[in-house]
PDB file of C-alpha atoms in Angstrom:
ATOM      1  CA  MET A   1       0.000   0.000   0.000  1.00  0.00           C
ATOM      2  CA  GLU A   2       1.298   3.407  -0.909  1.00  0.00           C
ATOM      3  CA  GLU A   3       2.250   5.406   2.156  1.00  0.00           C
ATOM      4  CA  LEU A   4       0.468   8.734   2.455  1.00  0.00           C
ATOM      5  CA  GLN A   5       2.725  11.706   3.134  1.00  0.00           C
ATOM      6  CA  PHE A   6       1.492  14.510   5.348  1.00  0.00           C
ATOM      7  CA  GLY A   7       3.382  17.768   5.847  1.00  0.00           C
ATOM      8  CA  LEU A   8       6.760  18.624   4.357  1.00  0.00           C
ATOM      9  CA  GLY A   9       9.887  16.539   4.282  1.00  0.00           C
ATOM     10  CA  PRO A  10      13.301  17.854   5.427  1.00  0.00           C
ATOM     11  CA  ALA A  11      14.313  18.815   1.924  1.00  0.00           C
ATOM     12  CA  GLN A  12      11.039  20.533   1.046  1.00  0.00           C
ATOM     13  CA  ARG A  13      10.366  24.210   1.487  1.00  0.00           C
ATOM     14  CA  LEU A  14       7.223  26.248   1.227  1.00  0.00           C
ATOM     15  CA  PRO A  15       7.080  28.569  -1.769  1.00  0.00           C
ATOM     16  CA  ALA A  16       8.190  32.085  -0.960  1.00  0.00           C
ATOM     17  CA  PRO A  17       5.202  34.274  -0.097  1.00  0.00           C
ATOM     18  CA  ASN A  18       4.285  36.925  -2.589  1.00  0.00           C
ATOM     19  CA  GLN A  19       4.889  40.612  -1.885  1.00  0.00           C
ATOM     20  CA  GLY A  20       1.401  41.159  -0.399  1.00  0.00           C
ATOM     21  CA  ASP A  21       1.686  38.143   1.900  1.00  0.00           C
ATOM     22  CA  GLN A  22       5.159  39.209   3.053  1.00  0.00           C
ATOM     23  CA  ARG A  23       3.942  42.734   3.798  1.00  0.00           C
ATOM     24  CA  HIS A  24       1.061  41.343   5.892  1.00  0.00           C
ATOM     25  CA  THR A  25       3.470  39.094   7.769  1.00  0.00           C
ATOM     26  CA  ASN A  26       5.784  42.019   8.485  1.00  0.00           C
ATOM     27  CA  GLU A  27       2.860  44.089   9.759  1.00  0.00           C
ATOM     28  CA  LEU A  28       1.860  41.318  12.143  1.00  0.00           C
ATOM     29  CA  LYS A  29       5.418  41.030  13.438  1.00  0.00           C
ATOM     30  CA  ALA A  30       5.803  44.781  13.873  1.00  0.00           C
ATOM     31  CA  ASN A  31       2.551  45.105  15.769  1.00  0.00           C
ATOM     32  CA  HIS A  32       2.880  42.065  18.004  1.00  0.00           C
ATOM     33  CA  SER A  33       1.021  43.010  21.207  1.00  0.00           C
ATOM     34  CA  SER A  34       2.287  42.317  24.705  1.00  0.00           C
ATOM     35  CA  ARG A  35       0.463  40.703  27.612  1.00  0.00           C
ATOM     36  CA  ARG A  36       0.630  44.013  29.468  1.00  0.00           C
ATOM     37  CA  GLU A  37      -0.972  45.925  26.586  1.00  0.00           C
ATOM     38  CA  PHE A  38      -3.764  43.398  26.288  1.00  0.00           C
ATOM     39  CA  MET A  39      -4.536  43.483  30.002  1.00  0.00           C
ATOM     40  CA  LYS A  40      -4.768  47.272  29.929  1.00  0.00           C
ATOM     41  CA  LEU A  41      -7.032  47.274  26.882  1.00  0.00           C
ATOM     42  CA  SER A  42      -9.382  44.646  28.250  1.00  0.00           C
ATOM     43  CA  GLY A  43      -9.579  46.202  31.696  1.00  0.00           C
ATOM     44  CA  LEU A  44      -8.698  42.897  33.333  1.00  0.00           C
ATOM     45  CA  ALA A  45      -5.322  43.816  34.827  1.00  0.00           C
ATOM     46  CA  VAL A  46      -5.157  42.960  38.521  1.00  0.00           C
ATOM     47  CA  ALA A  47      -1.927  43.823  40.276  1.00  0.00           C
ATOM     48  CA  GLY A  48      -0.205  40.979  41.990  1.00  0.00           C
ATOM     49  CA  THR A  49      -2.532  38.210  40.825  1.00  0.00           C
ATOM     50  CA  GLY A  50      -0.226  36.749  38.212  1.00  0.00           C
ATOM     51  CA  PHE A  51      -3.180  36.539  35.825  1.00  0.00           C
ATOM     52  CA  GLY A  52      -2.220  36.716  32.168  1.00  0.00           C
ATOM     53  CA  LEU A  53      -3.029  35.467  28.687  1.00  0.00           C
ATOM     54  CA  PRO A  54      -0.689  34.285  25.948  1.00  0.00           C
ATOM     55  CA  THR A  55       0.549  36.967  23.635  1.00  0.00           C
ATOM     56  CA  ALA A  56      -1.099  37.055  20.195  1.00  0.00           C
ATOM     57  CA  ALA A  57      -0.823  39.203  17.069  1.00  0.00           C
ATOM     58  CA  SER A  58      -2.032  42.761  17.402  1.00  0.00           C
ATOM     59  CA  ALA A  59      -5.098  44.010  15.571  1.00  0.00           C
ATOM     60  CA  ALA A  60      -2.901  46.694  14.053  1.00  0.00           C
ATOM     61  CA  GLY A  61      -1.922  44.158  11.387  1.00  0.00           C
ATOM     62  CA  ARG A  62      -5.089  45.385   9.661  1.00  0.00           C
ATOM     63  CA  ARG A  63      -5.629  49.046   8.864  1.00  0.00           C
ATOM     64  CA  ALA A  64      -8.275  50.791  10.988  1.00  0.00           C
ATOM     65  CA  GLN A  65     -10.608  51.361   8.049  1.00  0.00           C
ATOM     66  CA  GLU A  66     -10.525  47.663   7.239  1.00  0.00           C
ATOM     67  CA  ARG A  67     -11.806  46.867  10.727  1.00  0.00           C
ATOM     68  CA  ASP A  68     -14.776  49.267  10.765  1.00  0.00           C
ATOM     69  CA  PRO A  69     -17.699  46.966  11.713  1.00  0.00           C
ATOM     70  CA  ASP A  70     -20.093  48.322   9.098  1.00  0.00           C
ATOM     71  CA  SER A  71     -17.465  47.932   6.377  1.00  0.00           C
ATOM     72  CA  VAL A  72     -16.677  44.404   7.528  1.00  0.00           C
ATOM     73  CA  LEU A  73     -20.365  43.479   7.553  1.00  0.00           C
ATOM     74  CA  ALA A  74     -20.712  44.787   3.989  1.00  0.00           C
ATOM     75  CA  ARG A  75     -17.690  42.695   3.029  1.00  0.00           C
ATOM     76  CA  LEU A  76     -19.279  39.555   4.497  1.00  0.00           C
ATOM     77  CA  LEU A  77     -22.560  40.156   2.693  1.00  0.00           C
ATOM     78  CA  GLU A  78     -20.735  40.711  -0.588  1.00  0.00           C
ATOM     79  CA  GLY A  79     -18.911  37.435   0.018  1.00  0.00           C
ATOM     80  CA  ASN A  80     -22.230  35.697   0.583  1.00  0.00           C
ATOM     81  CA  LYS A  81     -23.483  37.064  -2.737  1.00  0.00           C
ATOM     82  CA  ARG A  82     -20.440  35.518  -4.434  1.00  0.00           C
ATOM     83  CA  PHE A  83     -21.150  32.223  -2.684  1.00  0.00           C
ATOM     84  CA  VAL A  84     -24.772  32.228  -3.818  1.00  0.00           C
ATOM     85  CA  SER A  85     -23.757  32.995  -7.404  1.00  0.00           C
ATOM     86  CA  GLY A  86     -21.017  30.353  -7.373  1.00  0.00           C
ATOM     87  CA  LYS A  87     -18.269  32.907  -8.059  1.00  0.00           C
ATOM     88  CA  LEU A  88     -16.007  32.274  -5.071  1.00  0.00           C
ATOM     89  CA  ALA A  89     -12.931  34.449  -4.665  1.00  0.00           C
ATOM     90  CA  HIS A  90     -11.205  32.609  -1.796  1.00  0.00           C
ATOM     91  CA  PRO A  91     -10.570  28.971  -2.768  1.00  0.00           C
ATOM     92  CA  GLY A  92      -7.099  28.870  -1.150  1.00  0.00           C
ATOM     93  CA  ARG A  93      -6.841  26.087   1.410  1.00  0.00           C
ATOM     94  CA  ARG A  94      -3.245  24.953   0.818  1.00  0.00           C
ATOM     95  CA  PRO A  95      -0.459  25.105   3.424  1.00  0.00           C
ATOM     96  CA  GLU A  96       1.175  27.989   1.567  1.00  0.00           C
ATOM     97  CA  ASP A  97      -2.024  30.025   1.992  1.00  0.00           C
ATOM     98  CA  PHE A  98      -1.648  29.691   5.757  1.00  0.00           C
ATOM     99  CA  ALA A  99       2.108  30.336   5.921  1.00  0.00           C
ATOM    100  CA  PRO A 100       1.930  34.179   5.945  1.00  0.00           C
ATOM    101  CA  LEU A 101      -0.208  33.985   9.112  1.00  0.00           C
ATOM    102  CA  ALA A 102       2.209  31.810  11.066  1.00  0.00           C
ATOM    103  CA  GLU A 103       3.282  34.799  13.186  1.00  0.00           C
ATOM    104  CA  GLY A 104      -0.251  35.594  14.363  1.00  0.00           C
ATOM    105  CA  GLN A 105      -3.822  36.391  13.444  1.00  0.00           C
ATOM    106  CA  ALA A 106      -5.919  39.547  13.068  1.00  0.00           C
ATOM    107  CA  PRO A 107      -9.411  38.383  12.034  1.00  0.00           C
ATOM    108  CA  LEU A 108     -11.924  40.919  10.758  1.00  0.00           C
ATOM    109  CA  ALA A 109     -15.036  39.371  12.285  1.00  0.00           C
ATOM    110  CA  ILE A 110     -16.221  36.879  14.876  1.00  0.00           C
ATOM    111  CA  ILE A 111     -18.864  34.355  13.859  1.00  0.00           C
ATOM    112  CA  VAL A 112     -20.802  32.572  16.597  1.00  0.00           C
ATOM    113  CA  GLY A 113     -22.317  29.797  14.540  1.00  0.00           C
ATOM    114  CA  CYS A 114     -23.912  26.391  14.792  1.00  0.00           C
ATOM    115  CA  ALA A 115     -21.824  23.226  14.712  1.00  0.00           C
ATOM    116  CA  ASP A 116     -24.094  21.935  11.931  1.00  0.00           C
ATOM    117  CA  SER A 117     -21.991  20.273   9.220  1.00  0.00           C
ATOM    118  CA  ARG A 118     -23.864  22.158   6.495  1.00  0.00           C
ATOM    119  CA  VAL A 119     -22.928  25.642   7.678  1.00  0.00           C
ATOM    120  CA  SER A 120     -19.276  26.625   7.254  1.00  0.00           C
ATOM    121  CA  PRO A 121     -18.885  30.395   7.795  1.00  0.00           C
ATOM    122  CA  GLU A 122     -15.657  30.719   5.783  1.00  0.00           C
ATOM    123  CA  VAL A 123     -17.413  29.182   2.779  1.00  0.00           C
ATOM    124  CA  VAL A 124     -20.814  30.824   3.264  1.00  0.00           C
ATOM    125  CA  PHE A 125     -19.221  34.286   3.455  1.00  0.00           C
ATOM    126  CA  ASP A 126     -16.446  33.452   0.958  1.00  0.00           C
ATOM    127  CA  GLN A 127     -13.660  34.696   3.216  1.00  0.00           C
ATOM    128  CA  GLY A 128      -9.991  33.846   3.149  1.00  0.00           C
ATOM    129  CA  VAL A 129      -7.628  32.259   5.615  1.00  0.00           C
ATOM    130  CA  GLY A 130      -7.361  34.384   8.776  1.00  0.00           C
ATOM    131  CA  ASP A 131     -10.391  36.581   8.043  1.00  0.00           C
ATOM    132  CA  LEU A 132     -12.868  35.002  10.479  1.00  0.00           C
ATOM    133  CA  PHE A 133     -12.643  33.948  14.120  1.00  0.00           C
ATOM    134  CA  VAL A 134     -15.254  31.196  14.306  1.00  0.00           C
ATOM    135  CA  VAL A 135     -16.917  29.870  17.463  1.00  0.00           C
ATOM    136  CA  ARG A 136     -19.237  26.951  16.712  1.00  0.00           C
ATOM    137  CA  VAL A 137     -21.585  25.133  19.056  1.00  0.00           C
ATOM    138  CA  ALA A 138     -24.859  23.291  18.408  1.00  0.00           C
ATOM    139  CA  GLY A 139     -27.693  25.790  18.299  1.00  0.00           C
ATOM    140  CA  ASN A 140     -25.252  28.756  18.161  1.00  0.00           C
ATOM    141  CA  VAL A 141     -26.098  29.381  21.818  1.00  0.00           C
ATOM    142  CA  VAL A 142     -24.495  32.163  23.863  1.00  0.00           C
ATOM    143  CA  GLY A 143     -26.400  32.516  27.130  1.00  0.00           C
ATOM    144  CA  GLY A 144     -26.130  29.348  29.179  1.00  0.00           C
ATOM    145  CA  ALA A 145     -23.201  28.066  27.140  1.00  0.00           C
ATOM    146  CA  GLY A 146     -20.735  28.682  29.969  1.00  0.00           C
ATOM    147  CA  PRO A 147     -17.526  30.706  29.781  1.00  0.00           C
ATOM    148  CA  PHE A 148     -16.127  29.000  26.705  1.00  0.00           C
ATOM    149  CA  VAL A 149     -18.256  30.663  24.041  1.00  0.00           C
ATOM    150  CA  LYS A 150     -18.363  34.057  25.746  1.00  0.00           C
ATOM    151  CA  GLY A 151     -14.686  33.928  26.677  1.00  0.00           C
ATOM    152  CA  SER A 152     -13.719  33.064  23.119  1.00  0.00           C
ATOM    153  CA  VAL A 153     -15.657  36.066  21.811  1.00  0.00           C
ATOM    154  CA  GLU A 154     -14.171  38.385  24.428  1.00  0.00           C
ATOM    155  CA  PHE A 155     -10.680  37.161  23.589  1.00  0.00           C
ATOM    156  CA  ALA A 156     -11.159  37.850  19.889  1.00  0.00           C
ATOM    157  CA  VAL A 157     -12.394  41.382  20.623  1.00  0.00           C
ATOM    158  CA  ALA A 158      -9.929  42.398  23.343  1.00  0.00           C
ATOM    159  CA  GLU A 159      -6.832  40.590  22.118  1.00  0.00           C
ATOM    160  CA  LEU A 160      -7.276  40.245  18.362  1.00  0.00           C
ATOM    161  CA  GLY A 161      -9.147  43.494  17.696  1.00  0.00           C
ATOM    162  CA  ALA A 162     -12.223  42.156  15.878  1.00  0.00           C
ATOM    163  CA  LYS A 163     -15.039  44.716  15.949  1.00  0.00           C
ATOM    164  CA  LEU A 164     -17.899  42.814  14.318  1.00  0.00           C
ATOM    165  CA  ILE A 165     -19.682  39.848  15.908  1.00  0.00           C
ATOM    166  CA  VAL A 166     -22.254  37.865  13.915  1.00  0.00           C
ATOM    167  CA  VAL A 167     -24.511  35.375  15.661  1.00  0.00           C
ATOM    168  CA  LEU A 168     -25.331  33.054  12.763  1.00  0.00           C
ATOM    169  CA  GLY A 169     -28.311  30.737  13.009  1.00  0.00           C
ATOM    170  CA  HIS A 170     -29.569  28.626  10.157  1.00  0.00           C
ATOM    171  CA  GLU A 171     -32.660  27.168   8.578  1.00  0.00           C
ATOM    172  CA  ALA A 172     -33.835  23.787   9.930  1.00  0.00           C
ATOM    173  CA  CYS A 173     -31.549  23.921  12.970  1.00  0.00           C
ATOM    174  CA  GLY A 174     -31.753  20.538  14.685  1.00  0.00           C
ATOM    175  CA  ALA A 175     -30.977  21.868  18.158  1.00  0.00           C
ATOM    176  CA  VAL A 176     -33.772  24.446  17.986  1.00  0.00           C
ATOM    177  CA  LYS A 177     -36.115  21.884  16.453  1.00  0.00           C
ATOM    178  CA  ALA A 178     -35.426  19.587  19.423  1.00  0.00           C
ATOM    179  CA  ALA A 179     -36.245  22.424  21.821  1.00  0.00           C
ATOM    180  CA  VAL A 180     -39.570  23.081  20.081  1.00  0.00           C
ATOM    181  CA  ALA A 181     -40.434  19.381  20.081  1.00  0.00           C
ATOM    182  CA  HIS A 182     -39.356  19.069  23.722  1.00  0.00           C
ATOM    183  CA  ILE A 183     -41.774  21.811  24.768  1.00  0.00           C
ATOM    184  CA  ASP A 184     -44.635  20.300  22.773  1.00  0.00           C
ATOM    185  CA  ALA A 185     -44.055  16.777  24.093  1.00  0.00           C
ATOM    186  CA  ASN A 186     -43.035  17.847  27.607  1.00  0.00           C
ATOM    187  CA  ASP A 187     -40.612  14.927  27.648  1.00  0.00           C
ATOM    188  CA  THR A 188     -37.123  14.293  29.045  1.00  0.00           C
ATOM    189  CA  LEU A 189     -34.133  14.048  26.740  1.00  0.00           C
ATOM    190  CA  PRO A 190     -31.086  11.874  27.496  1.00  0.00           C
ATOM    191  CA  GLY A 191     -27.632  12.962  28.635  1.00  0.00           C
ATOM    192  CA  ALA A 192     -26.217  16.399  27.938  1.00  0.00           C
ATOM    193  CA  ILE A 193     -28.648  16.827  25.024  1.00  0.00           C
ATOM    194  CA  ARG A 194     -31.186  17.785  27.684  1.00  0.00           C
ATOM    195  CA  ASP A 195     -28.905  20.551  28.996  1.00  0.00           C
ATOM    196  CA  LEU A 196     -28.346  21.931  25.491  1.00  0.00           C
ATOM    197  CA  VAL A 197     -32.043  21.951  24.660  1.00  0.00           C
ATOM    198  CA  GLU A 198     -32.906  23.592  27.969  1.00  0.00           C
ATOM    199  CA  VAL A 199     -30.642  26.520  27.026  1.00  0.00           C
ATOM    200  CA  ILE A 200     -32.606  27.006  23.792  1.00  0.00           C
ATOM    201  CA  ARG A 201     -35.998  26.381  25.377  1.00  0.00           C
ATOM    202  CA  PRO A 202     -36.657  30.050  26.361  1.00  0.00           C
ATOM    203  CA  ALA A 203     -36.311  31.113  22.719  1.00  0.00           C
ATOM    204  CA  ALA A 204     -38.720  28.401  21.592  1.00  0.00           C
ATOM    205  CA  ALA A 205     -41.169  29.286  24.359  1.00  0.00           C
ATOM    206  CA  SER A 206     -41.067  33.001  23.489  1.00  0.00           C
ATOM    207  CA  VAL A 207     -42.656  32.455  20.078  1.00  0.00           C
ATOM    208  CA  ARG A 208     -45.399  30.017  21.041  1.00  0.00           C
ATOM    209  CA  GLY A 209     -48.730  31.087  19.588  1.00  0.00           C
ATOM    210  CA  LYS A 210     -47.193  33.634  17.244  1.00  0.00           C
ATOM    211  CA  PRO A 211     -48.138  33.620  13.533  1.00  0.00           C
ATOM    212  CA  GLY A 212     -45.794  32.031  11.019  1.00  0.00           C
ATOM    213  CA  ASP A 213     -43.665  28.907  11.028  1.00  0.00           C
ATOM    214  CA  LYS A 214     -42.979  27.761  14.589  1.00  0.00           C
ATOM    215  CA  LEU A 215     -39.456  26.506  13.939  1.00  0.00           C
ATOM    216  CA  GLU A 216     -38.409  29.508  11.852  1.00  0.00           C
ATOM    217  CA  ASN A 217     -39.670  31.865  14.542  1.00  0.00           C
ATOM    218  CA  ALA A 218     -37.783  29.966  17.230  1.00  0.00           C
ATOM    219  CA  ILE A 219     -34.553  30.001  15.210  1.00  0.00           C
ATOM    220  CA  LYS A 220     -34.751  33.789  14.842  1.00  0.00           C
ATOM    221  CA  ALA A 221     -35.624  34.229  18.521  1.00  0.00           C
ATOM    222  CA  ASN A 222     -32.638  32.098  19.518  1.00  0.00           C
ATOM    223  CA  VAL A 223     -30.304  34.238  17.401  1.00  0.00           C
ATOM    224  CA  ALA A 224     -31.806  37.454  18.786  1.00  0.00           C
ATOM    225  CA  MET A 225     -31.276  36.248  22.363  1.00  0.00           C
ATOM    226  CA  GLY A 226     -27.627  35.510  21.575  1.00  0.00           C
ATOM    227  CA  VAL A 227     -27.172  38.997  20.140  1.00  0.00           C
ATOM    228  CA  GLU A 228     -28.677  40.672  23.200  1.00  0.00           C
ATOM    229  CA  ARG A 229     -26.591  38.537  25.552  1.00  0.00           C
ATOM    230  CA  LEU A 230     -23.379  39.596  23.835  1.00  0.00           C
ATOM    231  CA  LYS A 231     -24.378  43.263  23.694  1.00  0.00           C
ATOM    232  CA  GLY A 232     -24.744  43.338  27.457  1.00  0.00           C
ATOM    233  CA  LEU A 233     -21.756  41.178  28.345  1.00  0.00           C
ATOM    234  CA  ASP A 234     -19.525  42.815  30.946  1.00  0.00           C
ATOM    235  CA  PRO A 235     -16.763  43.746  31.522  1.00  0.00           C
ATOM    236  CA  ILE A 236     -15.478  43.874  27.948  1.00  0.00           C
ATOM    237  CA  LEU A 237     -18.249  43.908  25.338  1.00  0.00           C
ATOM    238  CA  ALA A 238     -21.064  45.983  26.849  1.00  0.00           C
ATOM    239  CA  GLY A 239     -19.076  49.226  27.061  1.00  0.00           C
ATOM    240  CA  MET A 240     -17.543  48.803  23.615  1.00  0.00           C
ATOM    241  CA  VAL A 241     -20.948  48.115  22.060  1.00  0.00           C
ATOM    242  CA  LYS A 242     -22.450  51.151  23.789  1.00  0.00           C
ATOM    243  CA  LYS A 243     -19.668  53.387  22.436  1.00  0.00           C
ATOM    244  CA  GLY A 244     -20.079  51.964  18.940  1.00  0.00           C
ATOM    245  CA  ASP A 245     -16.616  50.412  18.874  1.00  0.00           C
ATOM    246  CA  VAL A 246     -18.072  46.909  18.482  1.00  0.00           C
ATOM    247  CA  LYS A 247     -21.149  45.854  16.503  1.00  0.00           C
ATOM    248  CA  VAL A 248     -23.199  42.703  17.213  1.00  0.00           C
ATOM    249  CA  VAL A 249     -25.705  41.488  14.614  1.00  0.00           C
ATOM    250  CA  GLY A 250     -27.841  38.417  14.103  1.00  0.00           C
ATOM    251  CA  ALA A 251     -28.339  36.512  10.863  1.00  0.00           C
ATOM    252  CA  VAL A 252     -29.921  33.325   9.550  1.00  0.00           C
ATOM    253  CA  TYR A 253     -28.437  31.169   6.799  1.00  0.00           C
ATOM    254  CA  LYS A 254     -30.900  29.620   4.354  1.00  0.00           C
ATOM    255  CA  LEU A 255     -29.809  26.084   3.541  1.00  0.00           C
ATOM    256  CA  ARG A 256     -31.811  25.833   0.338  1.00  0.00           C
ATOM    257  CA  THR A 257     -30.610  29.053  -1.268  1.00  0.00           C
ATOM    258  CA  GLY A 258     -27.283  29.807   0.465  1.00  0.00           C
ATOM    259  CA  VAL A 259     -28.449  33.326   1.327  1.00  0.00           C
ATOM    260  CA  VAL A 260     -27.566  34.891   4.688  1.00  0.00           C
ATOM    261  CA  GLU A 261     -30.360  37.169   5.897  1.00  0.00           C
ATOM    262  CA  LEU A 262     -29.744  39.755   8.623  1.00  0.00           C
ATOM    263  CA  LEU A 263     -32.303  40.010  11.388  1.00  0.00           C
ATOM    264  CA  ASP A 264     -34.088  43.338  11.769  1.00  0.00           C
TER     265      ASP A 264
END
């Protein structure tokens, strides 16, 4: 049987990055942020506690105008239009496409999405390597998901400089569907599935008796609850959202058409 080869052998080298890639790499190196700078920016510095986070690439690797949340949102929606039309601009998934980012990352947006295998944010928004910081969990839940989802989002804002957060739900979400069915049947689900569904249950309950499709309404309500939870999340996000430095929006991906629709 032929042996599969993964990675690069001793004699192999990655192709030299092009001029644009090299410039981006140099920017990331030059703007490498320190632990001290991050702690000051995030407001989490506590003298004498020894608390700290690993150093990561500074957001300054991207120009300020590139990180404006409204501009980034427009960029994502344009990427979704390309995806829908089948005219993708970011097919690169080879090791050499990742090499320029080896020194650090400076993503433009944070996507809190569902773990559903049919919804890949990088593909749906047609974005390149290093453009999105993606947090995925079944049902794209925020409240009740513990510190891991919220902490990941806070890290990407405070340490990596992302200014746009998109809570991305999707059509026919199985986790939300289970929550709706669970309410209707008033049954008990096994294992940790019960805990997950209980987190989504308030969203499903909030739309009971409302006109329209029950599941679609619940999916939108679940996204909206995630958006509001992030907008009010102290100590990092709430103040930045209030000042307009960070934008949080909700959206739903349509499986049948590929279109991402923003919530009102």
